[in-house]
Amino acid sequence: MKQLFLLALMSVAVSSVSAEDPTPRIEVSVTIPRLNVSEYHRPYVAVWIQDKNRKVVANLAVWYQLTGRNKDEGTKWLPDLRQWWRRSGRSLEHPVDGVSGATRPAGEHTLRFTGDEKRFAGMKRGDYELVVEAAREVGGREMVQIPFSWPATKTSTQTQSGETELGDVSLTIR
Amino acid sequence: MTRFLLSTLAIAVIGTTAFAHKVWLRPSQTQLSGAEPWVTVDAAVSNDLFYFNHFPLRLDGLVITAPDGNQVQGENQSVGKYRSVFDVPLHQQGTYRIAIVNGGVFASYEQGGQRRRFRGSIESLEKEIPADATNLRVTERLSRIETFVTNGAPTDEALKPTGKGVELVPVSHPNDLYAGEESTFRLLVNGKPAEGLEIELIRGGTRYRNAQDEVHLTTDANGEFSVTWSEPGMYWLETSTEDKETSVPQATSRYLSYAATFEVLPQ
């Protein structure tokens, strides 16, 4: 009984801690599928949040070839991320601080953010979409979207799957 | 009226020989990025879009306007059997307007009972037409063939009209075209919006289908027309008109033509 009471007390304490810290946490996981192809290059991937008018409100990540013999040579293929390039990429200076990163191998990659980061400053209460776009040299291109409301009223995880260039994409907001 | 009919007839006659084919520029790519992006452009005259199998397009009137409004040179220019080629390094960020602008004259006349035709530059008209020519009819022509490419985000500076001939000004940017979306452009004649211009629009790849599948459009009172792109691809647009603003005293009218190539990307 005493133990149970303690447990209850602890759980109250835990939940009150999270209540005191209302900063939302955003977790995005992107799975790059392992492909059985004769010539494989890691895909370029862009991850962003857009509003109902497809206006980009926050860039979360863009993975592309950051190094090379010539400076910025990897940026040549950024327009292959067609939607992201149109909606955001073409107006940015590359690399973008806190957004640009090297290409990643096949497997699951998790990105974690806190809601008080500057990139989310423009996100008013409303409906948004997480978009992940992948384009692979001598391969295909695919986009996966996950709609969500901001801020979240309770912790939720949503998962969508790509069919060719992307595996599972999931979004958790707590 | 007779004069109008005759001049239209002259255009129709000359038109069948000179303008039955499509004139075009085809850039290797229209939206670019990178440390030092280049485009290479094919220029040709042909029936099929966009295949070079008939005549090269001469590069004499090549005018490339950079995003800052200044003109830059086309590099590695070459005129081949069926096509011309040139390269453009995109040193600046923004939109480049790549055009071939040509002026000249068509003339028809009779000499010793024989009907003759002449096509050439305005300067050569005086010396090429014999003194004993009769029934001389001269039509001036001004043509603009162009395309657009963008390094980074699209800009408008290079698209400012020159005020000469038929020109296209963006309502929708010509390097921001996507399948399934509607785009709007305005056509100007000598700098002023032109109503009632008839436009023909054809998607490339005509060799691999049975019909041209051309779309006919007409400009409204603001000189504007809209098109919803059914499919991604390279599109060719053409229109023409005539006016009386000739710079050659012998010419009674001026034939103004415009052709442009646009790339429409998938969503």
CSV table of C-alpha atoms in Angstrom, one decimal:
chain,number,residue,atom,x,y,z
A,1,MET,CA,0.0,0.0,0.0
A,2,LYS,CA,2.7,2.3,1.0
A,3,GLN,CA,4.6,1.4,-2.2
A,4,LEU,CA,1.6,2.1,-4.3
A,5,PHE,CA,1.1,5.5,-2.6
A,6,LEU,CA,4.7,6.3,-3.3
A,7,LEU,CA,4.3,5.3,-6.9
A,8,ALA,CA,1.2,7.5,-7.2
A,9,LEU,CA,3.2,10.3,-5.7
A,10,MET,CA,6.0,9.8,-8.1
A,11,SER,CA,3.8,9.7,-11.1
A,12,VAL,CA,2.2,13.0,-9.9
A,13,ALA,CA,5.6,14.4,-9.5
A,14,VAL,CA,6.6,13.2,-13.0
A,15,SER,CA,3.5,14.6,-14.7
A,16,SER,CA,3.8,17.8,-12.8
A,17,VAL,CA,7.4,18.2,-14.1
A,18,SER,CA,6.2,17.8,-17.7
A,19,ALA,CA,3.4,20.3,-16.9
A,20,GLU,CA,5.9,22.8,-15.7
A,21,ASP,CA,7.9,22.4,-18.9
A,22,PRO,CA,5.4,22.9,-21.7
A,23,THR,CA,8.0,23.3,-24.4
A,24,PRO,CA,6.9,20.9,-27.1
A,25,ARG,CA,9.3,18.2,-28.3
A,26,ILE,CA,9.3,17.3,-31.9
A,27,GLU,CA,10.8,14.1,-33.1
A,28,VAL,CA,11.0,13.1,-36.7
A,29,SER,CA,12.3,9.7,-37.8
A,30,VAL,CA,13.2,9.0,-41.4
A,31,THR,CA,14.0,5.6,-42.7
A,32,ILE,CA,16.2,5.4,-45.8
A,33,PRO,CA,15.5,2.0,-47.4
A,34,ARG,CA,18.3,-0.4,-48.3
A,35,LEU,CA,18.0,-0.8,-52.1
A,36,ASN,CA,19.3,-3.6,-54.2
A,37,VAL,CA,20.6,-1.6,-57.2
A,38,SER,CA,23.8,-1.9,-59.2
A,39,GLU,CA,24.7,1.8,-58.7
A,40,TYR,CA,23.8,3.2,-55.3
A,41,HIS,CA,24.2,6.8,-54.1
A,42,ARG,CA,22.8,8.0,-50.9
A,43,PRO,CA,19.8,10.1,-51.5
A,44,TYR,CA,19.5,13.9,-51.0
A,45,VAL,CA,16.8,14.4,-48.4
A,46,ALA,CA,14.9,17.5,-47.3
A,47,VAL,CA,12.6,17.6,-44.2
A,48,TRP,CA,10.4,20.6,-43.6
A,49,ILE,CA,7.1,21.9,-42.2
A,50,GLN,CA,4.7,23.7,-44.4
A,51,ASP,CA,1.3,25.4,-43.9
A,52,LYS,CA,-1.9,24.8,-45.8
A,53,ASN,CA,-0.7,26.9,-48.7
A,54,ARG,CA,2.4,24.8,-48.9
A,55,LYS,CA,4.5,27.7,-47.6
A,56,VAL,CA,7.5,26.5,-45.8
A,57,VAL,CA,7.4,27.6,-42.1
A,58,ALA,CA,10.4,25.6,-40.8
A,59,ASN,CA,13.2,23.8,-42.4
A,60,LEU,CA,14.3,20.8,-40.3
A,61,ALA,CA,17.0,19.2,-42.4
A,62,VAL,CA,18.5,18.9,-45.8
A,63,TRP,CA,21.1,16.2,-46.4
A,64,TYR,CA,23.3,16.6,-49.4
A,65,GLN,CA,26.9,16.2,-50.5
A,66,LEU,CA,28.6,18.8,-48.4
A,67,THR,CA,32.2,18.2,-49.4
A,68,GLY,CA,33.9,17.7,-52.7
A,69,ARG,CA,36.8,18.7,-54.8
A,70,ASN,CA,35.2,22.0,-55.6
A,71,LYS,CA,33.5,24.3,-53.0
A,72,ASP,CA,29.7,23.8,-52.9
A,73,GLU,CA,29.8,21.3,-55.7
A,74,GLY,CA,27.1,19.2,-54.1
A,75,THR,CA,24.6,22.1,-54.3
A,76,LYS,CA,24.4,21.5,-58.0
A,77,TRP,CA,21.8,18.7,-57.5
A,78,LEU,CA,19.7,20.4,-54.8
A,79,PRO,CA,17.0,21.3,-57.4
A,80,ASP,CA,16.4,17.6,-57.7
A,81,LEU,CA,14.6,18.0,-54.4
A,82,ARG,CA,12.0,19.6,-56.6
A,83,GLN,CA,9.3,20.7,-54.1
A,84,TRP,CA,11.7,21.7,-51.4
A,85,TRP,CA,13.8,23.6,-54.0
A,86,ARG,CA,10.8,25.5,-55.2
A,87,ARG,CA,9.3,26.2,-51.8
A,88,SER,CA,12.4,27.1,-49.9
A,89,GLY,CA,15.8,25.9,-51.1
A,90,ARG,CA,16.3,28.2,-54.0
A,91,SER,CA,15.9,31.3,-51.8
A,92,LEU,CA,18.5,30.1,-49.2
A,93,GLU,CA,22.2,30.5,-48.9
A,94,HIS,CA,23.8,27.0,-48.7
A,95,PRO,CA,24.8,25.5,-46.4
A,96,VAL,CA,22.1,26.5,-43.9
A,97,ASP,CA,23.0,26.6,-40.2
A,98,GLY,CA,21.3,23.9,-38.2
A,99,VAL,CA,19.7,22.5,-41.3
A,100,SER,CA,22.3,21.3,-43.8
A,101,GLY,CA,24.0,18.0,-43.2
A,102,ALA,CA,25.8,15.3,-45.0
A,103,THR,CA,23.9,12.5,-46.8
A,104,ARG,CA,23.1,9.5,-44.6
A,105,PRO,CA,23.2,5.8,-45.2
A,106,ALA,CA,20.3,3.4,-45.3
A,107,GLY,CA,18.6,3.0,-41.9
A,108,GLU,CA,16.5,4.9,-39.5
A,109,HIS,CA,17.6,8.5,-38.6
A,110,THR,CA,16.0,10.5,-35.8
A,111,LEU,CA,15.9,14.2,-35.6
A,112,ARG,CA,14.9,15.9,-32.3
A,113,PHE,CA,13.9,19.5,-31.8
A,114,THR,CA,12.4,21.5,-29.0
A,115,GLY,CA,9.5,23.9,-29.8
A,116,ASP,CA,11.3,26.9,-28.5
A,117,GLU,CA,13.9,26.8,-31.2
A,118,LYS,CA,14.1,29.8,-33.5
A,119,ARG,CA,13.0,27.9,-36.5
A,120,PHE,CA,9.6,27.3,-35.0
A,121,ALA,CA,9.0,30.9,-34.1
A,122,GLY,CA,6.7,31.5,-37.0
A,123,MET,CA,4.4,28.6,-36.2
A,124,LYS,CA,1.2,29.9,-35.0
A,125,ARG,CA,-1.6,27.6,-33.8
A,126,GLY,CA,-3.0,25.7,-36.8
A,127,ASP,CA,-2.7,22.9,-39.2
A,128,TYR,CA,0.6,22.0,-40.8
A,129,GLU,CA,2.2,19.2,-42.7
A,130,LEU,CA,5.6,17.5,-42.2
A,131,VAL,CA,7.1,16.8,-45.6
A,132,VAL,CA,10.1,14.6,-46.3
A,133,GLU,CA,11.4,14.6,-49.9
A,134,ALA,CA,14.1,12.3,-51.1
A,135,ALA,CA,15.9,12.3,-54.5
A,136,ARG,CA,18.6,9.8,-55.4
A,137,GLU,CA,21.2,10.1,-58.2
A,138,VAL,CA,20.4,7.6,-61.0
A,139,GLY,CA,17.4,6.7,-58.9
A,140,GLY,CA,14.0,8.1,-58.2
A,141,ARG,CA,12.3,10.8,-56.1
A,142,GLU,CA,9.6,10.5,-53.5
A,143,MET,CA,7.8,12.7,-51.0
A,144,VAL,CA,6.0,11.7,-47.8
A,145,GLN,CA,3.6,14.0,-46.0
A,146,ILE,CA,2.2,13.8,-42.4
A,147,PRO,CA,-0.5,16.4,-41.5
A,148,PHE,CA,-0.5,17.5,-37.9
A,149,SER,CA,-2.0,20.3,-35.6
A,150,TRP,CA,0.2,22.7,-33.7
A,151,PRO,CA,0.5,22.8,-30.8
A,152,ALA,CA,-0.3,19.2,-29.9
A,153,THR,CA,-2.8,18.7,-27.1
A,154,LYS,CA,-1.4,15.3,-26.2
A,155,THR,CA,1.5,13.2,-27.2
A,156,SER,CA,1.0,11.7,-30.6
A,157,THR,CA,2.9,9.7,-33.1
A,158,GLN,CA,2.0,9.4,-36.7
A,159,THR,CA,3.7,7.2,-39.3
A,160,GLN,CA,3.5,7.2,-43.1
A,161,SER,CA,5.5,5.0,-45.4
A,162,GLY,CA,7.2,5.7,-48.7
A,163,GLU,CA,7.2,3.2,-51.4
A,164,THR,CA,10.4,3.6,-53.3
A,165,GLU,CA,13.0,6.1,-52.0
A,166,LEU,CA,11.7,6.4,-48.4
A,167,GLY,CA,10.7,3.9,-45.8
A,168,ASP,CA,8.8,4.8,-42.7
A,169,VAL,CA,8.6,8.4,-41.7
A,170,SER,CA,7.2,9.2,-38.3
A,171,LEU,CA,6.4,12.3,-36.4
A,172,THR,CA,6.1,12.5,-32.7
A,173,ILE,CA,5.0,15.7,-30.9
A,174,ARG,CA,4.9,15.7,-27.1
B,1,MET,CA,-8.4,47.5,-97.6
B,2,THR,CA,-6.7,46.3,-100.8
B,3,ARG,CA,-3.4,47.2,-99.3
B,4,PHE,CA,-4.1,45.4,-96.1
B,5,LEU,CA,-5.2,42.3,-98.1
B,6,LEU,CA,-2.0,42.5,-100.2
B,7,SER,CA,0.2,42.8,-97.2
B,8,THR,CA,-1.5,39.9,-95.5
B,9,LEU,CA,-1.1,37.9,-98.7
B,10,ALA,CA,2.5,38.8,-98.9
B,11,ILE,CA,3.0,37.5,-95.3
B,12,ALA,CA,1.0,34.4,-96.1
B,13,VAL,CA,3.1,33.7,-99.2
B,14,ILE,CA,6.4,34.5,-97.6
B,15,GLY,CA,5.2,32.9,-94.5
B,16,THR,CA,4.8,29.5,-96.0
B,17,THR,CA,8.4,29.4,-97.0
B,18,ALA,CA,10.0,31.2,-94.1
B,19,PHE,CA,7.8,30.5,-91.1
B,20,ALA,CA,6.3,27.1,-91.6
B,21,HIS,CA,8.9,25.6,-89.4
B,22,LYS,CA,9.3,26.1,-85.8
B,23,VAL,CA,12.2,28.2,-84.5
B,24,TRP,CA,13.4,27.4,-81.0
B,25,LEU,CA,16.0,27.6,-78.3
B,26,ARG,CA,16.2,24.6,-75.9
B,27,PRO,CA,18.1,25.0,-72.7
B,28,SER,CA,19.7,21.9,-71.1
B,29,GLN,CA,18.0,22.9,-67.8
B,30,THR,CA,16.0,25.8,-66.5
B,31,GLN,CA,16.4,25.7,-62.8
B,32,LEU,CA,19.9,25.5,-61.5
B,33,SER,CA,22.1,25.7,-58.4
B,34,GLY,CA,25.7,25.1,-57.5
B,35,ALA,CA,29.0,26.8,-57.3
B,36,GLU,CA,29.3,27.4,-61.0
B,37,PRO,CA,26.3,26.3,-63.0
B,38,TRP,CA,26.2,26.4,-66.8
B,39,VAL,CA,23.5,25.9,-69.2
B,40,THR,CA,24.0,24.8,-72.8
B,41,VAL,CA,21.4,25.8,-75.4
B,42,ASP,CA,20.4,24.3,-78.7
B,43,ALA,CA,19.1,26.6,-81.3
B,44,ALA,CA,17.3,25.2,-84.4
B,45,VAL,CA,14.6,25.4,-86.9
B,46,SER,CA,12.5,22.3,-87.4
B,47,ASN,CA,9.0,20.8,-87.7
B,48,ASP,CA,9.3,18.5,-84.7
B,49,LEU,CA,9.8,19.8,-81.1
B,50,PHE,CA,12.5,19.7,-79.9
B,51,TYR,CA,14.5,17.7,-82.5
B,52,PHE,CA,17.2,19.3,-84.6
B,53,ASN,CA,16.7,17.7,-88.1
B,54,HIS,CA,16.3,20.6,-90.5
B,55,PHE,CA,18.3,23.9,-90.1
B,56,PRO,CA,20.4,25.5,-87.4
B,57,LEU,CA,19.2,28.8,-86.1
B,58,ARG,CA,21.8,31.5,-86.7
B,59,LEU,CA,23.2,33.0,-83.6
B,60,ASP,CA,23.8,36.5,-85.0
B,61,GLY,CA,21.0,38.1,-83.0
B,62,LEU,CA,21.9,36.4,-79.7
B,63,VAL,CA,21.1,38.6,-76.7
B,64,ILE,CA,21.6,37.2,-73.2
B,65,THR,CA,20.4,39.4,-70.4
B,66,ALA,CA,21.8,38.6,-66.9
B,67,PRO,CA,19.8,39.0,-63.7
B,68,ASP,CA,21.4,42.4,-63.1
B,69,GLY,CA,20.0,43.6,-66.5
B,70,ASN,CA,23.4,43.7,-68.2
B,71,GLN,CA,24.2,41.7,-71.3
B,72,VAL,CA,26.6,38.7,-71.3
B,73,GLN,CA,28.1,36.7,-74.1
B,74,GLY,CA,27.2,33.2,-75.1
B,75,GLU,CA,30.3,31.0,-75.0
B,76,ASN,CA,31.4,28.2,-77.2
B,77,GLN,CA,29.1,29.3,-80.0
B,78,SER,CA,28.9,26.9,-82.9
B,79,VAL,CA,26.7,26.6,-85.9
B,80,GLY,CA,26.3,23.0,-87.1
B,81,LYS,CA,24.5,21.2,-89.8
B,82,TYR,CA,21.2,21.0,-88.0
B,83,ARG,CA,21.6,23.1,-84.9
B,84,SER,CA,23.5,25.8,-83.3
B,85,VAL,CA,24.9,25.6,-79.8
B,86,PHE,CA,26.1,28.0,-77.1
B,87,ASP,CA,26.9,27.9,-73.4
B,88,VAL,CA,26.0,30.3,-70.7
B,89,PRO,CA,27.8,30.4,-67.4
B,90,LEU,CA,25.4,31.6,-64.7
B,91,HIS,CA,27.7,33.7,-62.6
B,92,GLN,CA,24.9,35.7,-61.1
B,93,GLN,CA,22.0,34.5,-58.9
B,94,GLY,CA,18.6,35.0,-60.6
B,95,THR,CA,16.9,34.8,-63.9
B,96,TYR,CA,18.6,35.0,-67.3
B,97,ARG,CA,16.7,35.9,-70.5
B,98,ILE,CA,18.3,34.2,-73.5
B,99,ALA,CA,17.0,35.6,-76.8
B,100,ILE,CA,17.7,35.7,-80.5
B,101,VAL,CA,16.4,38.9,-81.8
B,102,ASN,CA,16.4,39.5,-85.5
B,103,GLY,CA,15.2,42.3,-87.7
B,104,GLY,CA,15.1,42.4,-91.5
B,105,VAL,CA,13.0,42.7,-94.6
B,106,PHE,CA,11.0,40.5,-97.0
B,107,ALA,CA,10.6,42.0,-100.4
B,108,SER,CA,8.9,40.9,-103.6
B,109,TYR,CA,9.2,42.6,-106.9
B,110,GLU,CA,9.1,42.1,-110.7
B,111,GLN,CA,12.0,42.5,-113.0
B,112,GLY,CA,11.6,41.9,-116.7
B,113,GLY,CA,8.3,40.2,-116.2
B,114,GLN,CA,9.8,37.8,-113.7
B,115,ARG,CA,8.5,37.7,-110.1
B,116,ARG,CA,11.4,37.8,-107.6
B,117,ARG,CA,11.8,37.6,-103.8
B,118,PHE,CA,14.3,39.0,-101.5
B,119,ARG,CA,14.9,38.3,-97.8
B,120,GLY,CA,17.7,40.0,-95.9
B,121,SER,CA,18.8,42.8,-93.6
B,122,ILE,CA,17.4,46.3,-93.7
B,123,GLU,CA,20.8,47.6,-94.8
B,124,SER,CA,21.1,45.3,-97.8
B,125,LEU,CA,17.7,46.2,-99.2
B,126,GLU,CA,18.9,49.3,-101.1
B,127,LYS,CA,21.6,47.5,-102.9
B,128,GLU,CA,20.0,44.2,-103.5
B,129,ILE,CA,16.8,45.5,-105.2
B,130,PRO,CA,17.6,46.4,-108.8
B,131,ALA,CA,16.8,49.9,-110.0
B,132,ASP,CA,14.4,48.6,-112.6
B,133,ALA,CA,12.3,46.6,-110.2
B,134,THR,CA,8.6,47.2,-110.4
B,135,ASN,CA,5.7,46.3,-108.1
B,136,LEU,CA,8.1,46.3,-105.2
B,137,ARG,CA,6.5,45.3,-101.9
B,138,VAL,CA,8.5,45.3,-98.8
B,139,THR,CA,7.6,44.0,-95.4
B,140,GLU,CA,9.8,44.6,-92.4
B,141,ARG,CA,10.1,41.8,-89.9
B,142,LEU,CA,11.2,41.7,-86.2
B,143,SER,CA,11.4,38.4,-84.5
B,144,ARG,CA,12.2,37.4,-80.9
B,145,ILE,CA,13.0,33.8,-80.0
B,146,GLU,CA,13.7,33.2,-76.3
B,147,THR,CA,13.9,31.1,-73.2
B,148,PHE,CA,14.6,31.7,-69.6
B,149,VAL,CA,16.9,30.0,-67.0
B,150,THR,CA,17.3,30.7,-63.3
B,151,ASN,CA,20.2,30.2,-60.9
B,152,GLY,CA,18.7,30.0,-57.4
B,153,ALA,CA,15.5,32.0,-56.9
B,154,PRO,CA,13.7,33.6,-59.9
B,155,THR,CA,14.0,37.3,-60.4
B,156,ASP,CA,12.4,39.8,-62.8
B,157,GLU,CA,15.1,42.4,-63.7
B,158,ALA,CA,16.1,40.6,-66.9
B,159,LEU,CA,12.5,40.3,-68.0
B,160,LYS,CA,11.9,44.0,-68.3
B,161,PRO,CA,10.5,44.7,-71.8
B,162,THR,CA,12.6,46.5,-74.3
B,163,GLY,CA,9.5,48.0,-75.9
B,164,LYS,CA,10.3,46.5,-79.3
B,165,GLY,CA,8.2,44.0,-81.1
B,166,VAL,CA,6.3,41.2,-79.2
B,167,GLU,CA,7.5,40.5,-75.7
B,168,LEU,CA,6.3,38.4,-72.8
B,169,VAL,CA,6.2,39.7,-69.3
B,170,PRO,CA,5.6,37.5,-66.4
B,171,VAL,CA,2.5,37.4,-64.2
B,172,SER,CA,3.6,33.9,-63.4
B,173,HIS,CA,7.4,33.6,-63.5
B,174,PRO,CA,8.5,31.5,-66.6
B,175,ASN,CA,10.9,29.5,-64.4
B,176,ASP,CA,8.2,28.7,-61.8
B,177,LEU,CA,5.9,26.5,-63.9
B,178,TYR,CA,4.5,23.2,-62.6
B,179,ALA,CA,2.2,20.6,-64.0
B,180,GLY,CA,-1.5,20.9,-62.9
B,181,GLU,CA,-1.1,24.6,-62.1
B,182,GLU,CA,-2.4,27.6,-64.0
B,183,SER,CA,0.1,30.2,-65.2
B,184,THR,CA,-0.6,33.6,-66.5
B,185,PHE,CA,1.5,35.8,-68.8
B,186,ARG,CA,1.1,39.1,-70.5
B,187,LEU,CA,2.1,39.8,-74.1
B,188,LEU,CA,3.2,43.3,-75.2
B,189,VAL,CA,3.5,44.7,-78.6
B,190,ASN,CA,6.0,47.6,-78.7
B,191,GLY,CA,5.7,47.8,-74.9
B,192,LYS,CA,1.9,47.9,-74.7
B,193,PRO,CA,-0.4,45.1,-73.6
B,194,ALA,CA,-1.8,43.5,-76.8
B,195,GLU,CA,-5.4,42.2,-76.9
B,196,GLY,CA,-6.4,39.5,-79.4
B,197,LEU,CA,-3.0,37.9,-80.1
B,198,GLU,CA,-3.4,34.3,-81.1
B,199,ILE,CA,-1.1,31.9,-79.4
B,200,GLU,CA,-0.1,28.4,-80.3
B,201,LEU,CA,1.3,26.3,-77.5
B,202,ILE,CA,2.8,22.8,-78.1
B,203,ARG,CA,4.5,20.4,-75.7
B,204,GLY,CA,7.8,18.9,-76.9
B,205,GLY,CA,8.3,15.2,-77.7
B,206,THR,CA,6.1,15.4,-80.8
B,207,ARG,CA,8.0,12.6,-82.5
B,208,TYR,CA,6.5,10.1,-80.0
B,209,ARG,CA,2.8,10.9,-80.5
B,210,ASN,CA,0.4,11.1,-83.4
B,211,ALA,CA,-0.9,14.6,-83.0
B,212,GLN,CA,0.7,18.0,-82.4
B,213,ASP,CA,-1.8,18.4,-79.5
B,214,GLU,CA,-1.4,22.2,-79.8
B,215,VAL,CA,-3.4,24.5,-77.6
B,216,HIS,CA,-4.8,27.8,-79.0
B,217,LEU,CA,-5.1,30.8,-76.7
B,218,THR,CA,-5.9,34.4,-77.2
B,219,THR,CA,-4.8,37.4,-75.1
B,220,ASP,CA,-7.5,39.3,-73.3
B,221,ALA,CA,-8.0,43.1,-72.9
B,222,ASN,CA,-5.0,43.3,-70.6
B,223,GLY,CA,-2.8,41.3,-73.0
B,224,GLU,CA,-3.0,38.4,-70.7
B,225,PHE,CA,-3.5,34.7,-71.2
B,226,SER,CA,-3.6,31.8,-68.9
B,227,VAL,CA,-2.7,28.2,-69.3
B,228,THR,CA,-3.1,25.1,-67.1
B,229,TRP,CA,-0.2,22.8,-67.8
B,230,SER,CA,-1.6,19.3,-68.3
B,231,GLU,CA,1.8,17.6,-68.2
B,232,PRO,CA,5.4,18.4,-67.4
B,233,GLY,CA,7.7,18.9,-70.3
B,234,MET,CA,9.3,21.5,-72.5
B,235,TYR,CA,6.7,23.7,-74.1
B,236,TRP,CA,7.0,25.9,-77.2
B,237,LEU,CA,4.9,29.0,-77.6
B,238,GLU,CA,4.5,31.1,-80.7
B,239,THR,CA,2.5,34.2,-81.6
B,240,SER,CA,2.8,36.9,-84.3
B,241,THR,CA,1.2,40.1,-85.3
B,242,GLU,CA,1.9,43.1,-87.5
B,243,ASP,CA,2.0,46.9,-87.2
B,244,LYS,CA,2.8,49.9,-89.3
B,245,GLU,CA,5.8,51.1,-87.4
B,246,THR,CA,8.4,50.4,-90.1
B,247,SER,CA,11.9,51.8,-90.1
B,248,VAL,CA,12.3,51.2,-93.8
B,249,PRO,CA,10.5,53.8,-96.0
B,250,GLN,CA,9.6,51.2,-98.7
B,251,ALA,CA,7.9,48.9,-96.2
B,252,THR,CA,4.2,49.2,-95.7
B,253,SER,CA,4.0,47.0,-92.7
B,254,ARG,CA,6.0,45.2,-90.2
B,255,TYR,CA,5.6,41.5,-89.2
B,256,LEU,CA,6.3,40.8,-85.6
B,257,SER,CA,6.9,37.3,-84.3
B,258,TYR,CA,7.6,35.7,-81.0
B,259,ALA,CA,8.5,32.2,-79.9
B,260,ALA,CA,9.5,31.0,-76.5
B,261,THR,CA,10.4,27.8,-74.7
B,262,PHE,CA,9.3,27.0,-71.2
B,263,GLU,CA,10.0,24.1,-69.0
B,264,VAL,CA,7.2,22.8,-66.8
B,265,LEU,CA,8.2,20.5,-64.0
B,266,PRO,CA,6.2,17.8,-62.3
B,267,GLN,CA,4.8,18.5,-58.8
